């Protein structure tokens, strides 16, 4: 996305987004700049209170389960050791929250800055900061238009402070990118479960469904056989698969030929060694060819298995290594086998003649062995390259097929969510809503390899151009997201500038064509003008009053009048919901309710919000959901569609009012012989005021939207505060036996 090989934390084995990372364009001279904001003292104090409750037992000692990372005790101890690595268990037991805060007081609430010209060094320096909020600034073309990307740990974070930061960022964002591996996105249920139901309802109430972008990552991770079967691509890929078969057969034959050439070179070497022994007068024994053949046969399958596990590019090299290993094994075997009688003089003469014939033939064959072996290796490499091209084309077809299927599945799920979350809403074209949903199926590895990065990684098949990775399309989409905001700001600036220039022009212009009025006439015209100004003033008051009343009516019809019913519905559900929490644990269906005592206590200790191996648990949200489900449809309808329509009417009606006022004044002043040029400039000023009212309407809409986001997030905190005392009682509950 940023055209960098490594910049933000990445890891192939575990989740690594441990911080909220904000990425924006860097306008400074340094190529890379970062600001690391540490957790505040109040947030860390609150976190330590929870950690101490989890870690210390009733006697104030560190729990014995602190070594088990799967328990709350182990997680709490790991967090404390990460911040205080030198403290032992005894140090923690003998310490307190006040002293722990003092030990890191120089960091709490602090901001550290990093500047580097090299991206790799910048990346390494960032790795030290794993529990903070990062602000990275980089001169990336994708961010050049003012876009700011915020990478969040997820929608459910076990760290309360980090979750609060993520919640604040999500409330302020103008767009939401949901990123998930494409394997999850194409699963029958995974696409619907990428976001929790509560989160999707929050998104709906914020009016944020239209700002969602789905990104399916890791499209290069694909099984060609499974993709061909499940997507019905066997017929399309069939000819390509058949073309690979003769290539594989040819490679096998070439490798045999290469091995034969290597054996020929070895035989010539044995002949020279045999003659050398005879010349030195040493006893000569017949070569144990049978033993060598059996040894080679025994090693054959093992060597073949070894070649299949190695990289294909090294197959022809392994063959020569096999011969060397085989010769060493034969030599060892000959020395350890039972001794054979030495050759007689006649046998030696016959053997020398035989070896000279072999040597002569070998010399003839060795005139160009290296060239032949080099040519064969070239043919093998060419065959492999041809195989790679065919496999790459098959991969391309499978990847594109899965991408198309994924986009369709996500669009359908998105359409279902729109309808299910707003059953009482006005009739809308949900097909069009789904079709307009931006979805990108990207391969960062494919893009990086095509850009010449990740040099240690093998080639990624299936991508011949950057556009096939869809990263360039995503970058263009990122740039396009800021167009609306930048356009609004530019229009606002131009409107204000035009207003200023027109006013200055009116003040300074006097072409001498104006009417020459007496002081009495001027006074009379001024009084008439003042009287005429009362009409637009009263008209504006009436328009604003109408707008306010219309907004109140919308709030009453869609939200306020439904509160009583929604609260009653939530009260009925609350008893059943809280009872389910205390049910015996259902091992086969954990969603049916019931918690182990440790989990129940951990949830109460954290005021109803907790995440563990079973997933996120939010009791406050569960108590609020019945009410929010009842209100969500009307809430979205009011603030996403009705309120903007009412405010648009404000701009239109105000514009019409000023036009009528201008026509009346124009008619009056023409009778008195006023300057035509001045009237023309006033006409220009009228268009400026129309734009001002449109901007005022848009600004009011944005202000209302921001306030309603704050308000619709107050339901759950109110529930949490109301139940806080009960949580405390449950946390302090002890067995009296």
XYZ file of C-alpha atoms in Angstrom:
737
model
C 0.000 0.000 0.000
C 2.808 2.398 0.933
C 5.326 0.955 -1.570
C 7.661 -0.164 1.217
C 9.056 -3.636 1.859
C 8.847 -3.295 5.647
C 7.600 -0.337 7.632
C 4.948 -1.317 10.177
C 5.130 -4.460 12.367
C 4.528 -7.729 10.504
C 4.849 -11.369 11.554
C 4.151 -14.677 9.806
C 3.495 -16.679 13.010
C 1.321 -14.520 15.243
C -0.765 -11.376 15.404
C 1.488 -8.343 15.733
C -0.742 -5.257 15.677
C -0.058 -4.560 19.354
C -0.401 -0.823 18.914
C -2.732 1.612 17.254
C -0.684 2.768 14.263
C -1.550 5.957 12.410
C 0.005 6.500 8.980
C 0.022 9.861 7.221
C 2.029 11.786 4.647
C 5.369 13.205 5.788
C 6.026 16.776 4.691
C 9.356 17.087 6.538
C 12.819 16.659 5.050
C 13.379 13.316 6.813
C 12.137 10.404 4.732
C 10.609 8.587 7.725
C 9.334 10.065 10.954
C 7.410 8.558 13.865
C 5.840 9.798 17.063
C 5.256 7.200 19.801
C 2.656 8.182 22.368
C 2.835 6.194 25.606
C -0.159 5.251 27.701
C -1.331 7.882 30.181
C -0.870 7.539 33.929
C -4.630 7.218 34.541
C -5.026 4.432 31.972
C -1.999 2.491 33.229
C -3.193 2.824 36.825
C -6.543 1.373 35.822
C -4.816 -1.448 33.968
C -2.553 -2.225 36.950
C -5.548 -2.465 39.264
C -7.015 -5.190 37.075
C -3.667 -6.967 36.683
C -3.037 -7.026 40.444
C -6.491 -8.472 41.078
C -5.820 -11.210 38.523
C -2.288 -11.980 39.661
C -2.382 -11.834 43.474
C -4.226 -14.347 45.616
C -6.112 -13.635 48.845
C -2.823 -13.562 50.791
C -1.253 -10.977 48.482
C 1.144 -13.461 46.889
C 1.665 -14.087 43.190
C -0.581 -16.897 41.992
C 0.973 -20.270 41.239
C -0.676 -20.221 37.810
C 1.412 -17.237 36.707
C 3.627 -19.559 34.661
C 0.650 -20.750 32.610
C 0.159 -18.272 29.775
C -3.336 -19.633 29.082
C -4.683 -18.398 32.422
C -5.637 -14.887 33.505
C -2.859 -15.076 36.092
C -0.287 -15.912 33.435
C -1.485 -13.163 31.113
C -1.366 -10.608 33.932
C 2.141 -11.691 34.960
C 3.343 -11.550 31.336
C 2.045 -7.987 30.975
C 3.764 -6.868 34.169
C 7.052 -8.560 33.214
C 6.920 -6.875 29.792
C 6.888 -3.440 31.438
C 8.964 -4.353 34.532
C 11.366 -7.080 33.290
C 13.666 -6.900 36.337
C 10.957 -7.444 38.949
C 10.692 -10.928 40.439
C 7.536 -12.508 41.831
C 8.545 -11.395 45.307
C 9.093 -7.836 44.072
C 5.616 -7.773 42.592
C 4.065 -9.198 45.763
C 5.813 -6.632 47.950
C 5.061 -3.724 45.624
C 1.932 -1.641 45.147
C 0.300 0.312 42.352
C 1.687 3.656 43.507
C 5.286 2.379 43.425
C 4.746 0.644 40.096
C 3.522 3.915 38.625
C 6.551 5.766 39.966
C 8.922 3.289 38.291
C 7.645 4.242 34.829
C 6.526 7.813 35.515
C 9.085 9.143 33.013
C 7.279 7.295 30.211
C 3.604 7.647 31.080
C 1.972 10.209 28.835
C 5.293 10.883 27.096
C 5.884 11.144 23.339
C 9.078 9.843 21.706
C 10.132 10.814 18.191
C 12.083 8.800 15.628
C 13.619 10.106 12.415
C 15.428 7.958 9.856
C 16.357 8.123 6.192
C 16.484 4.320 5.804
C 13.247 2.328 5.995
C 14.859 -0.832 7.425
C 16.546 1.035 10.257
C 13.300 2.910 10.875
C 11.426 -0.409 11.035
C 13.899 -1.911 13.518
C 13.717 1.091 15.833
C 9.928 0.905 15.858
C 9.959 -2.717 17.046
C 10.964 -1.645 20.554
C 7.638 0.077 21.082
C 4.906 -2.523 21.340
C 2.463 -1.025 23.846
C 1.967 2.518 22.678
C 0.279 4.524 19.972
C 2.408 5.151 16.905
C 2.126 7.965 14.405
C 4.162 7.136 11.313
C 4.794 9.773 8.685
C 6.023 8.656 5.281
C 6.184 10.269 1.837
C 3.868 7.749 0.195
C 1.955 8.658 -2.995
C -1.115 6.861 -1.617
C -1.176 9.339 1.289
C -0.241 12.416 -0.736
C -3.850 13.613 -0.983
C -4.193 13.846 2.787
C -5.460 10.375 3.672
C -4.550 9.122 7.154
C -4.609 5.353 7.672
C -5.087 4.043 11.209
C -4.204 0.374 11.762
C -6.207 -0.935 14.729
C -5.586 -4.174 16.674
C -9.184 -5.313 16.059
C -12.782 -4.679 17.012
C -12.374 -6.520 20.348
C -9.187 -5.698 22.267
C -8.379 -7.167 25.675
C -6.417 -4.036 26.586
C -8.945 -1.510 27.873
C -6.846 1.585 27.153
C -6.017 0.444 23.639
C -9.643 -0.479 23.016
C -10.687 3.020 24.070
C -8.199 4.570 21.644
C -9.431 2.289 18.866
C -13.042 3.205 19.630
C -12.212 6.910 19.473
C -10.415 6.539 16.161
C -13.257 4.553 14.643
C -15.754 7.211 15.677
C -13.739 9.906 13.927
C -12.864 8.005 10.770
C -14.578 8.823 7.493
C -14.006 5.369 6.048
C -13.632 1.840 7.377
C -11.422 -0.786 5.746
C -12.154 -4.345 6.829
C -9.176 -6.605 6.117
C -9.340 -10.405 6.263
C -7.520 -13.289 4.545
C -9.417 -14.323 1.444
C -9.719 -17.894 2.742
C -11.974 -16.568 5.530
C -13.880 -14.330 3.158
C -14.886 -17.181 0.825
C -15.978 -19.465 3.654
C -19.738 -19.940 3.877
C -20.047 -18.266 7.285
C -16.806 -16.388 7.772
C -17.728 -13.438 5.564
C -20.773 -12.768 7.750
C -18.742 -13.092 10.926
C -15.905 -10.765 9.981
C -17.615 -8.213 12.236
C -19.663 -8.904 15.330
C -23.379 -8.177 15.334
C -22.986 -5.346 17.840
C -20.245 -3.768 15.794
C -22.323 -3.913 12.620
C -25.230 -2.334 14.468
C -22.932 0.441 15.687
C -21.753 0.938 12.130
C -25.352 1.113 10.980
C -26.305 3.726 13.579
C -23.260 5.796 12.615
C -24.379 5.712 9.002
C -21.073 4.092 8.148
C -22.125 1.214 5.897
C -21.629 3.442 2.852
C -18.026 4.130 3.932
C -17.008 0.458 4.218
C -14.303 -1.049 2.026
C -13.556 -4.786 2.108
C -9.989 -5.962 1.500
C -9.354 -9.682 0.994
C -5.648 -10.285 1.521
C -3.232 -13.141 0.703
C -4.813 -14.007 -2.643
C -1.551 -15.750 -3.605
C -2.234 -18.401 -0.948
C -4.231 -20.861 -3.038
C -4.470 -24.584 -3.738
C -4.783 -24.987 -7.503
C -6.386 -28.415 -7.268
C -9.021 -27.336 -4.744
C -9.713 -24.074 -6.560
C -10.158 -25.824 -9.907
C -12.584 -28.333 -8.388
C -14.657 -25.924 -6.274
C -14.848 -23.182 -8.904
C -15.458 -25.509 -11.848
C -12.277 -24.539 -13.688
C -11.169 -28.049 -14.694
C -12.303 -27.586 -18.272
C -10.541 -24.234 -18.618
C -7.331 -25.423 -16.957
C -7.389 -28.935 -18.482
C -5.236 -28.190 -21.562
C -2.636 -26.435 -19.406
C -2.412 -29.384 -16.998
C -1.964 -31.770 -19.959
C 0.808 -29.583 -21.331
C 2.783 -29.976 -18.122
C 2.937 -33.801 -18.408
C 5.356 -34.000 -21.403
C 7.511 -31.311 -19.799
C 7.859 -33.411 -16.663
C 8.684 -36.488 -18.740
C 11.314 -34.553 -20.680
C 12.917 -33.312 -17.464
C 13.142 -36.877 -16.177
C 14.871 -38.071 -19.362
C 17.304 -35.166 -19.335
C 18.236 -35.895 -15.726
C 18.946 -39.528 -16.623
C 21.147 -38.411 -19.482
C 22.938 -35.999 -17.199
C 23.547 -38.769 -14.677
C 24.919 -41.058 -17.395
C 27.430 -38.409 -18.443
C 28.519 -38.021 -14.847
C 29.031 -41.829 -14.572
C 31.121 -41.791 -17.756
C 33.462 -39.246 -16.220
C 33.682 -41.410 -13.086
C 34.567 -44.560 -15.090
C 37.438 -42.777 -16.840
C 38.761 -41.749 -13.484
C 38.660 -45.376 -12.204
C 40.600 -46.563 -15.263
C 43.431 -44.138 -14.607
C 43.507 -45.134 -10.943
C 43.715 -48.855 -11.857
C 46.684 -48.306 -14.219
C 48.461 -46.223 -11.603
C 48.249 -49.091 -9.070
C 49.735 -51.557 -11.586
C 52.639 -49.260 -12.423
C 53.455 -48.905 -8.729
C 53.632 -52.698 -8.343
C 50.732 -52.920 -5.938
C 48.384 -55.852 -5.776
C 45.351 -55.304 -7.879
C 41.918 -56.630 -6.997
C 38.914 -56.807 -9.284
C 36.433 -53.962 -8.708
C 33.344 -55.017 -6.715
C 30.810 -53.829 -9.290
C 28.047 -56.024 -7.943
C 28.360 -54.527 -4.491
C 28.459 -51.058 -6.019
C 25.360 -51.741 -8.093
C 23.435 -53.032 -5.097
C 24.557 -50.067 -3.020
C 23.427 -47.651 -5.733
C 20.091 -49.433 -6.046
C 19.549 -49.299 -2.304
C 20.311 -45.607 -2.237
C 18.182 -44.804 -5.248
C 14.784 -44.348 -3.559
C 16.332 -42.440 -0.683
C 18.137 -40.104 -3.019
C 15.012 -39.629 -5.099
C 13.048 -38.707 -1.993
C 15.713 -36.225 -1.099
C 15.489 -34.571 -4.522
C 11.738 -34.241 -4.336
C 11.979 -32.236 -1.119
C 14.645 -29.881 -2.412
C 14.136 -26.857 -4.610
C 13.497 -27.802 -8.227
C 16.277 -25.522 -9.430
C 18.883 -27.753 -7.756
C 17.732 -31.134 -9.059
C 20.497 -31.550 -11.632
C 23.158 -30.519 -9.111
C 22.031 -33.167 -6.610
C 22.597 -35.889 -9.228
C 26.323 -35.187 -9.299
C 26.460 -35.042 -5.509
C 24.786 -38.449 -5.409
C 27.543 -39.972 -7.532
C 30.231 -38.640 -5.205
C 28.398 -39.964 -2.155
C 27.792 -43.299 -3.861
C 31.486 -43.678 -4.750
C 32.469 -42.952 -1.146
C 30.016 -45.566 0.076
C 31.349 -48.143 -2.400
C 34.940 -47.484 -1.382
C 34.050 -47.949 2.268
C 32.097 -51.081 1.437
C 34.995 -52.587 -0.539
C 37.366 -52.107 2.360
C 35.010 -53.735 4.844
C 33.846 -56.639 2.620
C 35.541 -60.038 2.550
C 38.950 -59.925 0.723
C 39.107 -61.282 -2.845
C 42.185 -62.942 -4.437
C 44.416 -60.544 -6.379
C 44.442 -60.663 -10.158
C 46.961 -62.935 -11.915
C 49.446 -61.610 -14.486
C 47.320 -62.821 -17.388
C 44.216 -61.256 -15.844
C 46.098 -58.013 -15.322
C 47.251 -57.941 -18.988
C 43.696 -58.650 -20.136
C 42.282 -56.075 -17.748
C 44.788 -53.428 -18.860
C 43.819 -54.036 -22.480
C 40.161 -53.761 -21.542
C 40.721 -50.609 -19.530
C 42.791 -49.014 -22.314
C 39.930 -49.640 -24.711
C 37.503 -48.119 -22.210
C 39.877 -45.252 -21.574
C 40.298 -44.605 -25.293
C 36.546 -44.630 -25.763
C 36.138 -42.464 -22.653
C 38.633 -39.926 -23.969
C 36.692 -39.752 -27.172
C 33.465 -39.303 -25.207
C 35.047 -36.753 -22.884
C 35.954 -34.339 -25.651
C 32.844 -32.296 -24.957
C 31.230 -33.669 -21.760
C 31.082 -30.360 -19.972
C 29.414 -28.717 -22.948
C 26.872 -31.538 -23.134
C 26.135 -31.360 -19.433
C 25.826 -27.598 -19.633
C 23.459 -27.906 -22.574
C 21.336 -30.459 -20.698
C 21.203 -28.256 -17.650
C 20.067 -25.406 -19.882
C 17.326 -27.612 -21.313
C 16.227 -28.632 -17.818
C 16.086 -24.985 -16.765
C 14.092 -24.124 -19.889
C 11.653 -26.958 -19.181
C 11.221 -25.753 -15.624
C 10.666 -22.204 -16.859
C 8.006 -23.485 -19.251
C 6.368 -25.383 -16.381
C 6.414 -22.258 -14.239
C 4.743 -20.211 -16.969
C 2.005 -22.810 -17.362
C 1.489 -23.081 -13.598
C 1.489 -19.296 -13.378
C -1.283 -19.129 -15.978
C -3.275 -21.767 -14.083
C -2.720 -19.825 -10.864
C -3.894 -16.643 -12.577
C -7.148 -18.298 -13.668
C -7.759 -19.806 -10.218
C -6.916 -16.584 -8.358
C -9.156 -14.487 -10.583
C -11.960 -17.027 -10.241
C -11.728 -17.068 -6.456
C -11.522 -13.270 -6.344
C -14.713 -12.941 -8.379
C -16.506 -15.492 -6.199
C -15.347 -13.751 -3.005
C -16.544 -10.358 -4.163
C -19.964 -11.751 -5.024
C -20.273 -13.543 -1.677
C -19.292 -10.457 0.325
C -21.648 -8.232 -1.649
C -24.516 -10.639 -0.989
C -23.740 -10.796 2.733
C -23.472 -7.017 2.854
C -26.866 -6.688 1.181
C -28.402 -9.126 3.686
C -26.942 -7.129 6.593
C -28.470 -3.905 5.257
C -31.921 -5.471 5.028
C -31.763 -7.380 8.317
C -30.567 -4.419 10.349
C -33.166 -2.029 9.021
C -36.400 -3.934 8.318
C -38.566 -0.843 8.891
C -36.491 1.493 6.750
C -37.649 3.171 3.584
C -37.519 1.078 0.458
C -33.985 1.153 -0.910
C -32.181 -0.417 -3.827
C -30.100 -2.876 -1.815
C -28.708 -4.434 -4.992
C -27.237 -1.080 -5.902
C -25.903 -0.668 -2.356
C -24.139 -4.023 -2.612
C -22.801 -3.348 -6.102
C -21.308 -0.050 -4.964
C -19.403 -1.721 -2.120
C -15.648 -1.413 -2.841
C -13.958 -4.807 -2.586
C -10.287 -5.454 -3.323
C -8.633 -8.873 -3.427
C -4.948 -8.122 -2.992
C -1.622 -9.917 -2.849
C 1.042 -7.913 -1.073
C 3.672 -10.610 -1.740
C 2.908 -10.619 -5.447
C 3.090 -6.828 -5.572
C 6.344 -6.673 -3.610
C 8.015 -9.295 -5.829
C 6.969 -7.495 -9.012
C 8.420 -4.308 -7.522
C 11.776 -6.063 -7.021
C 11.491 -6.457 -3.245
C 11.522 -9.568 -1.004
C 14.584 -10.852 -2.849
C 14.969 -13.862 -0.536
C 11.452 -15.097 -1.286
C 10.614 -17.300 -4.288
C 8.611 -15.973 -7.202
C 4.850 -15.703 -6.687
C 2.988 -17.425 -9.558
C -0.201 -16.007 -11.009
C 0.783 -12.344 -11.252
C 2.311 -10.969 -14.435
C 1.440 -7.310 -13.808
C 1.008 -5.018 -10.821
C -2.678 -4.492 -11.627
C -3.371 -8.206 -11.128
C -2.372 -7.853 -7.472
C -5.022 -5.077 -7.120
C -2.658 -3.053 -4.922
C -2.512 -0.158 -7.441
C -6.327 -0.093 -7.519
C -6.394 0.058 -3.717
C -3.879 2.902 -3.732
C -6.008 4.822 -6.237
C -9.076 4.156 -4.070
C -7.231 5.592 -1.063
C -6.462 8.767 -2.975
C -10.064 9.045 -4.185
C -11.488 8.843 -0.655
C -10.233 12.331 0.162
C -11.756 13.974 -2.930
C -15.073 14.881 -1.274
C -13.429 16.480 1.746
C -10.852 18.351 -0.296
C -13.547 19.544 -2.701
C -15.626 20.907 0.175
C -12.657 22.763 1.647
C -11.689 24.207 -1.727
C -15.257 25.363 -2.421
C -15.444 26.961 1.001
C -12.204 28.816 0.418
C -13.246 29.974 -3.062
C -16.653 31.102 -1.771
C -15.102 33.196 0.972
C -12.549 34.637 -1.434
C -15.229 35.474 -3.984
C -17.308 37.168 -1.279
C -14.332 39.255 -0.229
C -13.411 40.298 -3.771
C -16.992 41.203 -4.658
C -17.299 43.295 -1.520
C -14.044 45.124 -2.233
C -15.151 45.702 -5.803
C -18.447 47.203 -4.665
C -16.709 49.462 -2.179
C -14.177 50.815 -4.643
C -16.198 51.028 -7.864
C -17.859 54.260 -8.995
C -18.202 54.622 -12.769
C -20.213 57.834 -12.524
C -23.337 56.238 -14.019
C -25.183 56.060 -10.730
C -28.230 58.169 -9.962
C -27.592 61.618 -8.505
C -29.986 61.690 -5.567
C -30.569 64.485 -3.124
C -29.891 63.825 0.564
C -33.625 63.544 1.197
C -33.979 60.986 -1.594
C -31.037 59.013 -0.282
C -32.560 58.944 3.207
C -35.875 57.780 1.806
C -34.251 54.991 -0.253
C -32.214 53.886 2.755
C -35.372 53.618 4.845
C -37.084 51.609 2.096
C -34.051 49.297 1.911
C -34.022 48.843 5.660
C -37.707 47.966 5.552
C -37.102 45.507 2.732
C -34.377 43.740 4.749
C -36.980 42.712 7.292
C -38.442 40.283 4.767
C -35.339 38.067 4.387
C -34.662 38.256 8.133
C -38.124 37.075 9.056
C -38.039 34.609 6.177
C -34.776 33.081 7.455
C -36.183 32.814 10.966
C -39.210 31.017 9.575
C -37.058 28.652 7.462
C -34.800 27.814 10.437
C -37.809 27.304 12.673
C -39.298 24.940 10.098
C -36.035 23.002 9.896
C -35.802 22.667 13.691
C -39.419 21.506 13.925
C -38.917 18.999 11.110
C -35.849 17.577 12.866
C -37.771 17.334 16.144
C -40.604 15.528 14.351
C -38.159 13.053 12.837
C -36.540 12.409 16.218
C -39.948 11.946 17.858
C -41.355 9.635 15.177
C -38.288 7.448 14.700
C -36.540 7.478 18.094
C -38.119 9.242 21.077
C -41.567 7.666 20.756
C -39.955 4.215 20.665
C -37.867 4.554 23.817
C -40.560 3.313 26.180
C -41.211 0.187 24.144
C -37.480 -0.409 23.610
C -36.696 -0.133 27.339
C -39.562 -2.474 28.246
C -38.278 -4.977 25.701
C -34.760 -4.743 27.144
C -36.037 -5.264 30.706
C -37.754 -8.490 29.723
C -34.642 -9.772 27.971
C -32.282 -8.698 30.770
C -33.572 -11.329 33.215
C -33.133 -14.130 30.734
C -29.714 -12.862 29.606
C -28.285 -12.588 33.120
C -29.730 -16.002 34.025
C -27.916 -17.553 31.056
C -24.610 -16.294 32.423
C -25.113 -18.361 35.579
C -26.135 -21.575 33.835
C -23.917 -24.655 33.982
C -21.275 -24.599 31.263
C -22.413 -26.274 28.060
C -19.228 -27.827 26.723
C -20.767 -28.728 23.363
C -22.346 -25.325 22.759
C -20.600 -22.564 24.678
C -22.855 -19.959 23.064
C -25.813 -21.467 24.936
C -24.632 -19.716 28.096
C -22.761 -20.499 31.270
C -19.266 -19.529 32.416
C -16.578 -21.154 34.472
C -16.229 -19.417 37.821
C -12.825 -17.941 36.884
C -14.191 -16.435 33.669
C -17.310 -15.186 35.464
C -15.163 -13.467 38.057
C -12.778 -12.031 35.455
C -15.717 -10.481 33.588
C -17.112 -8.943 36.773
C -13.671 -7.646 37.741
C -13.491 -5.786 34.414
C -16.979 -4.288 34.726
C -18.561 -6.686 32.279
C -16.026 -6.608 29.435
C -13.438 -9.345 28.893
C -11.740 -11.334 26.118
C -10.305 -14.826 26.423
C -9.834 -17.955 24.315
C -13.605 -18.242 23.899
C -13.732 -14.787 22.335
C -14.929 -11.360 23.502
C -17.504 -11.067 26.291
C -19.405 -7.817 26.797
C -22.252 -8.148 29.278
C -23.084 -4.441 29.130
C -23.512 -4.693 25.385
C -25.611 -7.835 25.798
C -27.956 -5.982 28.172
C -28.173 -3.042 25.765
C -28.624 -5.042 22.555
C -32.390 -5.676 22.864
C -33.009 -1.936 23.153
C -30.532 -0.996 20.441
C -31.992 -3.533 18.035
C -35.336 -1.860 18.455
C -33.916 1.642 17.935
C -31.260 1.021 15.260
C -33.551 1.217 12.236
C -35.176 4.508 13.187
C -31.848 5.931 14.338
C -30.194 5.215 11.005
C -33.187 6.497 9.070
C -33.236 9.785 11.015
C -29.574 10.720 10.914
C -28.490 9.120 7.648
C -31.377 10.146 5.367
C -34.087 12.304 6.910
C -31.898 14.881 8.652
C -29.682 15.470 5.574
C -32.819 15.913 3.447
C -34.213 18.501 5.878
C -30.925 20.409 5.939
C -30.726 20.346 2.145
C -34.127 22.046 2.148
C -32.662 24.774 4.357
C -30.061 25.686 1.733
C -32.590 25.567 -1.103
C -35.258 27.653 0.641
C -32.741 30.217 1.891
C -31.362 30.574 -1.618
C -34.827 31.116 -3.057
C -35.550 33.716 -0.355
C -32.467 35.762 -1.265
C -33.238 35.522 -4.948
C -36.697 36.989 -4.342
C -35.177 39.734 -2.200
C -32.658 40.568 -4.927
C -35.375 40.791 -7.587
C -37.344 43.259 -5.464
C -34.312 45.445 -4.844
C -33.244 45.227 -8.489
C -36.650 46.441 -9.640
C -36.614 49.303 -7.122
C -33.142 50.637 -7.851
C -33.551 50.475 -11.613
C -36.410 52.953 -11.271
C -34.071 55.354 -9.497
C -31.404 55.069 -12.217
C -28.855 52.979 -10.291
C -25.644 51.689 -11.889
C -26.179 48.569 -14.003
C -22.605 47.459 -13.262
C -23.336 47.590 -9.542
C -26.438 45.454 -9.979
C -24.393 42.925 -11.920
C -21.887 42.680 -9.088
C -24.724 42.181 -6.622
C -25.963 39.339 -8.824
C -22.539 37.715 -8.455
C -22.692 38.182 -4.695
C -26.058 36.410 -4.675
C -24.485 33.218 -6.031
C -21.837 33.463 -3.336
C -24.511 33.505 -0.644
C -26.190 30.477 -2.189
C -22.897 28.588 -1.828
C -22.552 29.854 1.728
C -25.950 28.401 2.650
C -25.041 25.074 1.043
C -21.809 24.997 3.013
C -23.710 25.920 6.180
C -26.098 23.037 5.557
C -23.199 20.606 5.034
C -21.394 21.861 8.140
C -24.548 21.497 10.234
C -25.053 17.980 8.895
C -21.490 17.045 9.843
C -21.908 18.570 13.308
C -25.167 16.687 13.913
C -23.594 13.458 12.702
C -20.635 13.827 15.066
C -22.925 14.553 17.999
C -25.204 11.605 17.252
C -22.144 9.316 17.180
C -21.306 10.442 20.705
C -24.912 10.017 21.817
C -25.488 6.549 20.381
C -22.401 5.348 22.274
C -23.835 6.421 25.626
C -26.260 3.508 25.953
C -23.654 0.907 26.949
C -21.676 3.152 29.388
C -24.926 4.060 31.159
C -25.688 0.358 31.620
C -22.129 -0.247 32.855
C -22.370 2.509 35.478
C -25.748 1.222 36.631
C -24.423 -2.333 37.112
C -20.988 -1.328 38.485
C -22.019 -1.915 42.093
C -23.294 -5.391 41.270
C -20.020 -6.219 39.481
C -18.098 -5.164 42.580
C -20.252 -7.342 44.836
C -19.750 -10.365 42.571
C -16.000 -9.778 42.417
C -15.680 -9.692 46.221
C -17.834 -12.797 46.730
C -15.891 -15.437 48.690
C -16.587 -18.965 49.878
C -17.299 -18.737 53.642
C -16.720 -22.440 54.332
